[in-house]
């Protein structure tokens, strides 16, 4: 836990520097304390493994990754909201990656923020069922994060990255829509794109790292009918209207689902702005939301 202690120690140093600064406001002529403050601030900069500005690292064509993001707002420390960001292409091994992360969380139930242009349909349905079994909240969005600048060995031990959420201009297309449907609570904003399109049948290589189109048209048609039925069954499980399936498979291109249809189909249960689990101020309330995590300083 050296990396976590490293980060927590930086938080404590920031608090000490803030207290020293307040003291200086009352005793402005104490040059010794001015020097001490400068010294403390220098230690904070050196001690924190995170540095630089917030930036986006979204790579839509890369395999989906799962990362815990903690609000970068200093106002909420030591208890701040945390959430999982799931971003990238849904691959056959995506369900295993999510299970691995959830195992590290134990009984904690962090909400998930997703951004994806789709990918493997069976994997998307499996991830959706994992999310539903865990009774997680899901929102369409992403996060701008601060990069860890410490040694890789230190960064790997820190279980989160500081960041701020983005809930506008984010895509959730194709298989992402089914993954999103797994949430017990499903939040979105009208500025995001929810897209559906007709699926295609492909054959994966044995290592699941490549695929090719299925050339047997009759076999592809049979499998497509089976896939539509599987999706309809899944949507029924999730409490979403199955007309979404017919709409998806009637499109030649991507159909951007209007906000009113997202609501009428039961795909979206609410606005993210009305249930923003990333708001650092929410952690001041009692009881605090379940995703508010206290990271106390350790020696």
PDB file of C-alpha atoms in Angstrom:
ATOM      1  CA  UNK A   1       0.000   0.000   0.000  1.00  0.00           C
ATOM      2  CA  UNK A   2       3.015   2.280  -0.357  1.00  0.00           C
ATOM      3  CA  UNK A   3       1.458   4.160  -3.268  1.00  0.00           C
ATOM      4  CA  UNK A   4      -1.756   4.851  -1.367  1.00  0.00           C
ATOM      5  CA  UNK A   5       0.153   6.034   1.698  1.00  0.00           C
ATOM      6  CA  UNK A   6       2.188   8.262  -0.605  1.00  0.00           C
ATOM      7  CA  UNK A   7      -0.981   9.916  -1.934  1.00  0.00           C
ATOM      8  CA  UNK A   8      -2.679  10.169   1.473  1.00  0.00           C
ATOM      9  CA  UNK A   9       0.442  11.749   2.939  1.00  0.00           C
ATOM     10  CA  UNK A  10       0.277  14.433   0.240  1.00  0.00           C
ATOM     11  CA  UNK A  11      -3.330  15.184   1.252  1.00  0.00           C
ATOM     12  CA  UNK A  12      -2.278  15.595   4.894  1.00  0.00           C
ATOM     13  CA  UNK A  13       0.540  17.929   3.856  1.00  0.00           C
ATOM     14  CA  UNK A  14      -1.908  20.059   1.880  1.00  0.00           C
ATOM     15  CA  UNK A  15      -4.070  20.367   4.992  1.00  0.00           C
ATOM     16  CA  UNK A  16      -1.040  21.404   7.077  1.00  0.00           C
ATOM     17  CA  UNK A  17      -0.051  23.979   4.464  1.00  0.00           C
ATOM     18  CA  UNK A  18      -3.592  25.368   4.493  1.00  0.00           C
ATOM     19  CA  UNK A  19      -3.501  25.682   8.300  1.00  0.00           C
ATOM     20  CA  UNK A  20      -0.144  27.448   8.105  1.00  0.00           C
ATOM     21  CA  UNK A  21      -1.530  29.860   5.542  1.00  0.00           C
ATOM     22  CA  UNK A  22      -4.481  30.680   7.819  1.00  0.00           C
ATOM     23  CA  UNK A  23      -2.054  31.372  10.677  1.00  0.00           C
ATOM     24  CA  UNK A  24      -0.126  33.778   8.478  1.00  0.00           C
ATOM     25  CA  UNK A  25      -3.262  35.807   7.847  1.00  0.00           C
ATOM     26  CA  UNK A  26      -3.321  36.556  11.576  1.00  0.00           C
ATOM     27  CA  UNK A  27       0.455  36.871  12.026  1.00  0.00           C
ATOM     28  CA  UNK A  28       1.657  38.409   8.725  1.00  0.00           C
ATOM     29  CA  UNK A  29       5.016  39.546  10.102  1.00  0.00           C
ATOM     30  CA  UNK A  30       6.300  36.190  11.167  1.00  0.00           C
ATOM     31  CA  UNK A  31       8.931  35.550   8.518  1.00  0.00           C
ATOM     32  CA  UNK A  32       9.772  32.150   9.984  1.00  0.00           C
ATOM     33  CA  UNK A  33       6.269  30.944   9.301  1.00  0.00           C
ATOM     34  CA  UNK A  34       6.419  32.301   5.759  1.00  0.00           C
ATOM     35  CA  UNK A  35       9.471  30.176   5.214  1.00  0.00           C
ATOM     36  CA  UNK A  36       7.747  27.167   6.782  1.00  0.00           C
ATOM     37  CA  UNK A  37       4.752  27.608   4.505  1.00  0.00           C
ATOM     38  CA  UNK A  38       6.972  27.702   1.431  1.00  0.00           C
ATOM     39  CA  UNK A  39       8.725  24.594   2.682  1.00  0.00           C
ATOM     40  CA  UNK A  40       5.435  22.746   3.219  1.00  0.00           C
ATOM     41  CA  UNK A  41       4.131  23.683  -0.210  1.00  0.00           C
ATOM     42  CA  UNK A  42       7.349  22.473  -1.798  1.00  0.00           C
ATOM     43  CA  UNK A  43       6.947  19.124  -0.020  1.00  0.00           C
ATOM     44  CA  UNK A  44       3.335  18.868  -1.244  1.00  0.00           C
ATOM     45  CA  UNK A  45       4.402  19.349  -4.838  1.00  0.00           C
ATOM     46  CA  UNK A  46       7.189  16.819  -4.457  1.00  0.00           C
ATOM     47  CA  UNK A  47       5.107  14.304  -2.495  1.00  0.00           C
ATOM     48  CA  UNK A  48       2.006  14.127  -4.667  1.00  0.00           C
ATOM     49  CA  UNK A  49       2.270  11.501  -7.421  1.00  0.00           C
ATOM     50  CA  UNK A  50      -0.287  13.409  -9.496  1.00  0.00           C
ATOM     51  CA  UNK A  51       0.721  16.517 -11.412  1.00  0.00           C
ATOM     52  CA  UNK A  52      -0.312  18.532 -14.434  1.00  0.00           C
ATOM     53  CA  UNK A  53      -3.655  19.620 -15.814  1.00  0.00           C
ATOM     54  CA  UNK A  54      -6.808  17.579 -16.241  1.00  0.00           C
ATOM     55  CA  UNK A  55      -6.854  15.882 -19.631  1.00  0.00           C
ATOM     56  CA  UNK A  56      -8.848  13.355 -21.625  1.00  0.00           C
ATOM     57  CA  UNK A  57      -7.313   9.998 -22.510  1.00  0.00           C
ATOM     58  CA  UNK A  58     -10.341   8.490 -24.264  1.00  0.00           C
ATOM     59  CA  UNK A  59      -9.375   6.102 -27.051  1.00  0.00           C
ATOM     60  CA  UNK A  60     -12.663   4.752 -28.509  1.00  0.00           C
ATOM     61  CA  UNK A  61     -11.007   2.095 -30.677  1.00  0.00           C
ATOM     62  CA  UNK A  62      -8.840   0.664 -27.901  1.00  0.00           C
ATOM     63  CA  UNK A  63     -10.118  -2.259 -25.790  1.00  0.00           C
ATOM     64  CA  UNK A  64     -12.356  -1.192 -22.929  1.00  0.00           C
ATOM     65  CA  UNK A  65     -10.600  -0.392 -19.683  1.00  0.00           C
ATOM     66  CA  UNK A  66     -11.996   0.080 -16.190  1.00  0.00           C
ATOM     67  CA  UNK A  67     -10.542   2.744 -13.920  1.00  0.00           C
ATOM     68  CA  UNK A  68     -11.558   4.161 -10.553  1.00  0.00           C
ATOM     69  CA  UNK A  69     -11.745   7.953 -10.608  1.00  0.00           C
ATOM     70  CA  UNK A  70     -11.820  10.066  -7.442  1.00  0.00           C
ATOM     71  CA  UNK A  71     -13.049  13.667  -7.500  1.00  0.00           C
ATOM     72  CA  UNK A  72     -10.070  15.984  -7.874  1.00  0.00           C
ATOM     73  CA  UNK A  73     -11.846  18.708  -5.882  1.00  0.00           C
ATOM     74  CA  UNK A  74      -9.743  19.505  -2.781  1.00  0.00           C
ATOM     75  CA  UNK A  75     -12.877  20.690  -0.979  1.00  0.00           C
ATOM     76  CA  UNK A  76     -14.210  17.183  -0.357  1.00  0.00           C
ATOM     77  CA  UNK A  77     -11.123  15.583   1.185  1.00  0.00           C
ATOM     78  CA  UNK A  78     -10.772  13.289   3.027  1.00  0.00           C
ATOM     79  CA  UNK A  79     -14.200  11.968   1.919  1.00  0.00           C
ATOM     80  CA  UNK A  80     -14.766  12.283  -1.830  1.00  0.00           C
ATOM     81  CA  UNK A  81     -16.959  10.617  -4.458  1.00  0.00           C
ATOM     82  CA  UNK A  82     -15.415   7.828  -6.492  1.00  0.00           C
ATOM     83  CA  UNK A  83     -16.755   6.090  -9.559  1.00  0.00           C
ATOM     84  CA  UNK A  84     -15.669   3.608 -12.220  1.00  0.00           C
ATOM     85  CA  UNK A  85     -14.982   4.820 -15.761  1.00  0.00           C
ATOM     86  CA  UNK A  86     -15.495   2.158 -18.443  1.00  0.00           C
ATOM     87  CA  UNK A  87     -14.265   3.371 -21.817  1.00  0.00           C
ATOM     88  CA  UNK A  88     -13.314   1.826 -25.150  1.00  0.00           C
ATOM     89  CA  UNK A  89     -14.319  -1.045 -27.404  1.00  0.00           C
ATOM     90  CA  UNK A  90     -16.214  -3.950 -25.801  1.00  0.00           C
ATOM     91  CA  UNK A  91     -14.119  -7.075 -26.351  1.00  0.00           C
ATOM     92  CA  UNK A  92     -14.687 -10.771 -25.527  1.00  0.00           C
ATOM     93  CA  UNK A  93     -12.480 -10.421 -22.427  1.00  0.00           C
ATOM     94  CA  UNK A  94     -14.199  -7.247 -21.153  1.00  0.00           C
ATOM     95  CA  UNK A  95     -16.468  -9.157 -18.706  1.00  0.00           C
ATOM     96  CA  UNK A  96     -13.420 -10.746 -17.066  1.00  0.00           C
ATOM     97  CA  UNK A  97     -11.772  -7.333 -16.700  1.00  0.00           C
ATOM     98  CA  UNK A  98     -14.837  -5.941 -14.933  1.00  0.00           C
ATOM     99  CA  UNK A  99     -15.089  -8.945 -12.616  1.00  0.00           C
ATOM    100  CA  UNK A 100     -11.439  -8.502 -11.683  1.00  0.00           C
ATOM    101  CA  UNK A 101     -11.967  -4.858 -10.727  1.00  0.00           C
ATOM    102  CA  UNK A 102     -15.182  -5.524  -8.802  1.00  0.00           C
ATOM    103  CA  UNK A 103     -13.400  -8.234  -6.814  1.00  0.00           C
ATOM    104  CA  UNK A 104     -10.894  -5.642  -5.569  1.00  0.00           C
ATOM    105  CA  UNK A 105     -13.769  -3.459  -4.334  1.00  0.00           C
ATOM    106  CA  UNK A 106     -15.255  -6.127  -2.100  1.00  0.00           C
ATOM    107  CA  UNK A 107     -18.663  -4.993  -0.846  1.00  0.00           C
ATOM    108  CA  UNK A 108     -18.302  -1.447  -2.194  1.00  0.00           C
ATOM    109  CA  UNK A 109     -20.747  -0.585  -4.973  1.00  0.00           C
ATOM    110  CA  UNK A 110     -19.329   2.215  -7.104  1.00  0.00           C
ATOM    111  CA  UNK A 111     -21.398   3.638  -9.983  1.00  0.00           C
ATOM    112  CA  UNK A 112     -20.090   3.209 -13.521  1.00  0.00           C
ATOM    113  CA  UNK A 113     -19.648   5.917 -16.156  1.00  0.00           C
ATOM    114  CA  UNK A 114     -19.431   4.517 -19.694  1.00  0.00           C
ATOM    115  CA  UNK A 115     -18.245   5.726 -23.086  1.00  0.00           C
ATOM    116  CA  UNK A 116     -18.059   3.292 -26.002  1.00  0.00           C
ATOM    117  CA  UNK A 117     -18.770   2.937 -29.706  1.00  0.00           C
ATOM    118  CA  UNK A 118     -19.783  -0.685 -29.141  1.00  0.00           C
ATOM    119  CA  UNK A 119     -18.046  -3.969 -29.826  1.00  0.00           C
ATOM    120  CA  UNK A 120     -18.760  -7.602 -29.085  1.00  0.00           C
ATOM    121  CA  UNK A 121     -22.492  -8.145 -28.475  1.00  0.00           C
ATOM    122  CA  UNK A 122     -22.328 -11.266 -26.249  1.00  0.00           C
ATOM    123  CA  UNK A 123     -19.704  -9.543 -24.088  1.00  0.00           C
ATOM    124  CA  UNK A 124     -21.879  -6.429 -23.823  1.00  0.00           C
ATOM    125  CA  UNK A 125     -24.831  -8.519 -22.609  1.00  0.00           C
ATOM    126  CA  UNK A 126     -22.613 -10.338 -20.121  1.00  0.00           C
ATOM    127  CA  UNK A 127     -21.230  -7.090 -18.730  1.00  0.00           C
ATOM    128  CA  UNK A 128     -24.774  -5.741 -18.457  1.00  0.00           C
ATOM    129  CA  UNK A 129     -25.811  -8.781 -16.423  1.00  0.00           C
ATOM    130  CA  UNK A 130     -22.777  -8.395 -14.141  1.00  0.00           C
ATOM    131  CA  UNK A 131     -23.778  -4.783 -13.533  1.00  0.00           C
ATOM    132  CA  UNK A 132     -27.382  -5.746 -12.807  1.00  0.00           C
ATOM    133  CA  UNK A 133     -26.329  -8.518 -10.410  1.00  0.00           C
ATOM    134  CA  UNK A 134     -24.229  -5.970  -8.496  1.00  0.00           C
ATOM    135  CA  UNK A 135     -27.167  -3.503  -8.569  1.00  0.00           C
ATOM    136  CA  UNK A 136     -24.988  -0.684  -9.883  1.00  0.00           C
ATOM    137  CA  UNK A 137     -25.915   2.741 -11.198  1.00  0.00           C
ATOM    138  CA  UNK A 138     -24.689   3.512 -14.724  1.00  0.00           C
ATOM    139  CA  UNK A 139     -24.321   6.862 -16.492  1.00  0.00           C
ATOM    140  CA  UNK A 140     -23.158   7.783 -19.986  1.00  0.00           C
ATOM    141  CA  UNK A 141     -20.086   9.969 -19.703  1.00  0.00           C
ATOM    142  CA  UNK A 142     -16.345  10.063 -19.256  1.00  0.00           C
ATOM    143  CA  UNK A 143     -13.770  11.788 -17.038  1.00  0.00           C
ATOM    144  CA  UNK A 144     -10.818  14.087 -17.482  1.00  0.00           C
ATOM    145  CA  UNK A 145      -8.041  12.892 -15.210  1.00  0.00           C
ATOM    146  CA  UNK A 146      -4.666  13.935 -13.828  1.00  0.00           C
ATOM    147  CA  UNK A 147      -1.804  11.677 -14.829  1.00  0.00           C
ATOM    148  CA  UNK A 148       0.293   9.961 -12.185  1.00  0.00           C
ATOM    149  CA  UNK A 149       3.863  11.240 -12.558  1.00  0.00           C
ATOM    150  CA  UNK A 150       5.539   8.934 -10.044  1.00  0.00           C
ATOM    151  CA  UNK A 151       7.401   5.759 -10.881  1.00  0.00           C
ATOM    152  CA  UNK A 152       5.200   3.089 -12.522  1.00  0.00           C
ATOM    153  CA  UNK A 153       5.690   0.850  -9.485  1.00  0.00           C
ATOM    154  CA  UNK A 154       4.187   3.596  -7.290  1.00  0.00           C
ATOM    155  CA  UNK A 155       1.363   4.496  -9.690  1.00  0.00           C
ATOM    156  CA  UNK A 156       0.214   0.874  -9.972  1.00  0.00           C
ATOM    157  CA  UNK A 157      -0.342   0.724  -6.206  1.00  0.00           C
ATOM    158  CA  UNK A 158      -2.629   3.769  -6.120  1.00  0.00           C
ATOM    159  CA  UNK A 159      -6.187   2.456  -6.634  1.00  0.00           C
ATOM    160  CA  UNK A 160      -7.585   5.613  -8.261  1.00  0.00           C
ATOM    161  CA  UNK A 161      -6.788   8.671 -10.365  1.00  0.00           C
ATOM    162  CA  UNK A 162      -8.070  12.186  -9.561  1.00  0.00           C
ATOM    163  CA  UNK A 163     -10.495  13.559 -12.119  1.00  0.00           C
ATOM    164  CA  UNK A 164     -13.632  15.456 -13.030  1.00  0.00           C
ATOM    165  CA  UNK A 165     -16.644  14.029 -14.903  1.00  0.00           C
ATOM    166  CA  UNK A 166     -17.807  14.805 -18.440  1.00  0.00           C
ATOM    167  CA  UNK A 167     -21.483  14.282 -19.226  1.00  0.00           C
ATOM    168  CA  UNK A 168     -21.806  16.035 -22.591  1.00  0.00           C
ATOM    169  CA  UNK A 169     -20.851  15.006 -26.124  1.00  0.00           C
ATOM    170  CA  UNK A 170     -20.135  11.370 -25.186  1.00  0.00           C
ATOM    171  CA  UNK A 171     -21.054   8.399 -27.409  1.00  0.00           C
ATOM    172  CA  UNK A 172     -22.787   5.208 -26.299  1.00  0.00           C
ATOM    173  CA  UNK A 173     -23.408   3.269 -29.493  1.00  0.00           C
ATOM    174  CA  UNK A 174     -24.383  -0.272 -30.460  1.00  0.00           C
ATOM    175  CA  UNK A 175     -23.312  -2.792 -27.780  1.00  0.00           C
ATOM    176  CA  UNK A 176     -22.711   0.060 -25.339  1.00  0.00           C
ATOM    177  CA  UNK A 177     -26.478   0.621 -25.242  1.00  0.00           C
ATOM    178  CA  UNK A 178     -27.037  -2.954 -24.040  1.00  0.00           C
ATOM    179  CA  UNK A 179     -24.248  -2.629 -21.473  1.00  0.00           C
ATOM    180  CA  UNK A 180     -25.848   0.616 -20.272  1.00  0.00           C
ATOM    181  CA  UNK A 181     -29.155  -1.200 -19.929  1.00  0.00           C
ATOM    182  CA  UNK A 182     -27.711  -3.329 -17.134  1.00  0.00           C
ATOM    183  CA  UNK A 183     -27.800  -0.463 -14.645  1.00  0.00           C
ATOM    184  CA  UNK A 184     -30.458  -0.523 -11.946  1.00  0.00           C
ATOM    185  CA  UNK A 185     -30.418   3.269 -12.300  1.00  0.00           C
ATOM    186  CA  UNK A 186     -29.555   4.509 -15.811  1.00  0.00           C
ATOM    187  CA  UNK A 187     -28.613   8.164 -16.144  1.00  0.00           C
ATOM    188  CA  UNK A 188     -27.929  10.242 -19.231  1.00  0.00           C
ATOM    189  CA  UNK A 189     -27.943  13.812 -20.528  1.00  0.00           C
ATOM    190  CA  UNK A 190     -29.523  15.040 -23.790  1.00  0.00           C
ATOM    191  CA  UNK A 191     -26.101  16.206 -25.036  1.00  0.00           C
ATOM    192  CA  UNK A 192     -24.792  12.641 -25.324  1.00  0.00           C
ATOM    193  CA  UNK A 193     -25.285  10.373 -28.346  1.00  0.00           C
ATOM    194  CA  UNK A 194     -27.119   7.061 -27.868  1.00  0.00           C
ATOM    195  CA  UNK A 195     -26.897   5.173 -31.143  1.00  0.00           C
ATOM    196  CA  UNK A 196     -28.272   1.913 -32.550  1.00  0.00           C
ATOM    197  CA  UNK A 197     -27.521   0.060 -35.758  1.00  0.00           C
ATOM    198  CA  UNK A 198     -27.947  -3.297 -37.423  1.00  0.00           C
ATOM    199  CA  UNK A 199     -25.507  -5.884 -36.124  1.00  0.00           C
ATOM    200  CA  UNK A 200     -23.208  -8.077 -38.178  1.00  0.00           C
ATOM    201  CA  UNK A 201     -21.998 -11.631 -37.702  1.00  0.00           C
ATOM    202  CA  UNK A 202     -18.260 -12.169 -37.332  1.00  0.00           C
ATOM    203  CA  UNK A 203     -15.964 -15.067 -36.467  1.00  0.00           C
ATOM    204  CA  UNK A 204     -13.311 -14.465 -33.815  1.00  0.00           C
ATOM    205  CA  UNK A 205      -9.884 -16.057 -33.842  1.00  0.00           C
ATOM    206  CA  UNK A 206      -9.072 -18.580 -31.115  1.00  0.00           C
ATOM    207  CA  UNK A 207      -7.273 -15.946 -29.036  1.00  0.00           C
ATOM    208  CA  UNK A 208     -10.178 -13.471 -29.476  1.00  0.00           C
ATOM    209  CA  UNK A 209      -7.730 -10.851 -30.757  1.00  0.00           C
ATOM    210  CA  UNK A 210      -9.014 -10.662 -34.333  1.00  0.00           C
ATOM    211  CA  UNK A 211     -12.146 -11.440 -36.301  1.00  0.00           C
ATOM    212  CA  UNK A 212     -13.455 -11.696 -39.832  1.00  0.00           C
ATOM    213  CA  UNK A 213     -16.856 -11.372 -41.442  1.00  0.00           C
ATOM    214  CA  UNK A 214     -18.973 -14.506 -41.735  1.00  0.00           C
ATOM    215  CA  UNK A 215     -19.192 -15.440 -45.423  1.00  0.00           C
ATOM    216  CA  UNK A 216     -21.967 -18.045 -45.155  1.00  0.00           C
ATOM    217  CA  UNK A 217     -25.025 -15.816 -45.704  1.00  0.00           C
ATOM    218  CA  UNK A 218     -27.608 -18.395 -44.564  1.00  0.00           C
ATOM    219  CA  UNK A 219     -25.702 -19.177 -41.402  1.00  0.00           C
ATOM    220  CA  UNK A 220     -25.253 -15.475 -40.739  1.00  0.00           C
ATOM    221  CA  UNK A 221     -29.003 -14.919 -41.142  1.00  0.00           C
ATOM    222  CA  UNK A 222     -29.839 -17.745 -38.693  1.00  0.00           C
ATOM    223  CA  UNK A 223     -27.391 -16.384 -36.158  1.00  0.00           C
ATOM    224  CA  UNK A 224     -28.773 -12.879 -36.604  1.00  0.00           C
ATOM    225  CA  UNK A 225     -32.290 -14.082 -35.759  1.00  0.00           C
ATOM    226  CA  UNK A 226     -30.899 -15.838 -32.698  1.00  0.00           C
ATOM    227  CA  UNK A 227     -29.010 -12.693 -31.687  1.00  0.00           C
ATOM    228  CA  UNK A 228     -32.161 -10.574 -31.954  1.00  0.00           C
ATOM    229  CA  UNK A 229     -34.005 -13.000 -29.706  1.00  0.00           C
ATOM    230  CA  UNK A 230     -31.162 -12.977 -27.176  1.00  0.00           C
ATOM    231  CA  UNK A 231     -31.172  -9.177 -27.108  1.00  0.00           C
ATOM    232  CA  UNK A 232     -34.966  -9.071 -26.711  1.00  0.00           C
ATOM    233  CA  UNK A 233     -34.751 -11.521 -23.787  1.00  0.00           C
ATOM    234  CA  UNK A 234     -32.013  -9.450 -22.199  1.00  0.00           C
ATOM    235  CA  UNK A 235     -33.948  -6.192 -22.541  1.00  0.00           C
ATOM    236  CA  UNK A 236     -37.008  -7.804 -20.974  1.00  0.00           C
ATOM    237  CA  UNK A 237     -34.844  -8.875 -18.022  1.00  0.00           C
ATOM    238  CA  UNK A 238     -33.664  -5.281 -17.637  1.00  0.00           C
ATOM    239  CA  UNK A 239     -37.139  -3.750 -17.849  1.00  0.00           C
ATOM    240  CA  UNK A 240     -36.535  -2.083 -21.216  1.00  0.00           C
ATOM    241  CA  UNK A 241     -39.005  -2.210 -24.099  1.00  0.00           C
ATOM    242  CA  UNK A 242     -37.996  -4.719 -26.781  1.00  0.00           C
ATOM    243  CA  UNK A 243     -39.044  -2.448 -29.643  1.00  0.00           C
ATOM    244  CA  UNK A 244     -35.533  -1.102 -29.292  1.00  0.00           C
ATOM    245  CA  UNK A 245     -34.325  -4.300 -31.021  1.00  0.00           C
ATOM    246  CA  UNK A 246     -36.497  -3.831 -34.112  1.00  0.00           C
ATOM    247  CA  UNK A 247     -35.503  -0.190 -34.306  1.00  0.00           C
ATOM    248  CA  UNK A 248     -31.831  -1.130 -34.202  1.00  0.00           C
ATOM    249  CA  UNK A 249     -32.074  -3.809 -36.889  1.00  0.00           C
ATOM    250  CA  UNK A 250     -34.161  -1.673 -39.233  1.00  0.00           C
ATOM    251  CA  UNK A 251     -31.349   0.840 -39.623  1.00  0.00           C
ATOM    252  CA  UNK A 252     -28.710   0.849 -42.339  1.00  0.00           C
ATOM    253  CA  UNK A 253     -26.669   3.467 -40.539  1.00  0.00           C
ATOM    254  CA  UNK A 254     -26.532   4.609 -36.935  1.00  0.00           C
ATOM    255  CA  UNK A 255     -29.874   5.719 -35.516  1.00  0.00           C
ATOM    256  CA  UNK A 256     -29.410   8.399 -32.874  1.00  0.00           C
ATOM    257  CA  UNK A 257     -32.123   7.713 -30.334  1.00  0.00           C
ATOM    258  CA  UNK A 258     -34.042  10.915 -29.438  1.00  0.00           C
ATOM    259  CA  UNK A 259     -34.316  11.819 -25.780  1.00  0.00           C
ATOM    260  CA  UNK A 260     -38.062  11.156 -25.668  1.00  0.00           C
ATOM    261  CA  UNK A 261     -37.561   7.610 -26.994  1.00  0.00           C
ATOM    262  CA  UNK A 262     -34.777   6.940 -24.485  1.00  0.00           C
ATOM    263  CA  UNK A 263     -37.313   7.745 -21.782  1.00  0.00           C
ATOM    264  CA  UNK A 264     -40.372   6.036 -23.324  1.00  0.00           C
ATOM    265  CA  UNK A 265     -38.468   2.799 -23.971  1.00  0.00           C
ATOM    266  CA  UNK A 266     -37.306   2.778 -20.350  1.00  0.00           C
ATOM    267  CA  UNK A 267     -33.691   2.894 -21.481  1.00  0.00           C
ATOM    268  CA  UNK A 268     -32.985   5.987 -19.364  1.00  0.00           C
ATOM    269  CA  UNK A 269     -34.401   6.351 -15.857  1.00  0.00           C
ATOM    270  CA  UNK A 270     -33.240   9.903 -15.143  1.00  0.00           C
ATOM    271  CA  UNK A 271     -31.038  12.923 -15.821  1.00  0.00           C
ATOM    272  CA  UNK A 272     -27.477  12.760 -14.559  1.00  0.00           C
ATOM    273  CA  UNK A 273     -27.743  16.424 -13.523  1.00  0.00           C
ATOM    274  CA  UNK A 274     -30.502  15.501 -11.071  1.00  0.00           C
ATOM    275  CA  UNK A 275     -28.673  12.518  -9.566  1.00  0.00           C
ATOM    276  CA  UNK A 276     -25.029  13.501  -9.986  1.00  0.00           C
ATOM    277  CA  UNK A 277     -23.085  10.966  -7.911  1.00  0.00           C
ATOM    278  CA  UNK A 278     -19.814  12.715  -8.850  1.00  0.00           C
ATOM    279  CA  UNK A 279     -20.714  15.955  -7.030  1.00  0.00           C
ATOM    280  CA  UNK A 280     -18.092  16.431  -4.268  1.00  0.00           C
ATOM    281  CA  UNK A 281     -20.539  18.468  -2.190  1.00  0.00           C
ATOM    282  CA  UNK A 282     -22.827  15.444  -1.828  1.00  0.00           C
ATOM    283  CA  UNK A 283     -20.284  13.787   0.473  1.00  0.00           C
ATOM    284  CA  UNK A 284     -20.949  16.450   3.111  1.00  0.00           C
ATOM    285  CA  UNK A 285     -24.512  15.216   3.569  1.00  0.00           C
ATOM    286  CA  UNK A 286     -25.569  12.633   6.156  1.00  0.00           C
ATOM    287  CA  UNK A 287     -25.795   9.855   5.377  1.00  0.00           C
ATOM    288  CA  UNK A 288     -23.250  10.278   2.584  1.00  0.00           C
ATOM    289  CA  UNK A 289     -23.856   8.498  -0.748  1.00  0.00           C
ATOM    290  CA  UNK A 290     -22.424   4.990  -0.981  1.00  0.00           C
ATOM    291  CA  UNK A 291     -19.698   6.081  -3.414  1.00  0.00           C
ATOM    292  CA  UNK A 292     -18.253   8.649  -0.979  1.00  0.00           C
ATOM    293  CA  UNK A 293     -14.984   7.130   0.123  1.00  0.00           C
ATOM    294  CA  UNK A 294     -12.863   8.278   3.063  1.00  0.00           C
ATOM    295  CA  UNK A 295      -9.158   7.828   2.539  1.00  0.00           C
ATOM    296  CA  UNK A 296      -7.560   8.635   5.884  1.00  0.00           C
ATOM    297  CA  UNK A 297      -3.903   9.520   6.174  1.00  0.00           C
ATOM    298  CA  UNK A 298      -1.735   6.607   7.204  1.00  0.00           C
ATOM    299  CA  UNK A 299       1.794   6.729   8.586  1.00  0.00           C
TER     300      UNK A 299
END
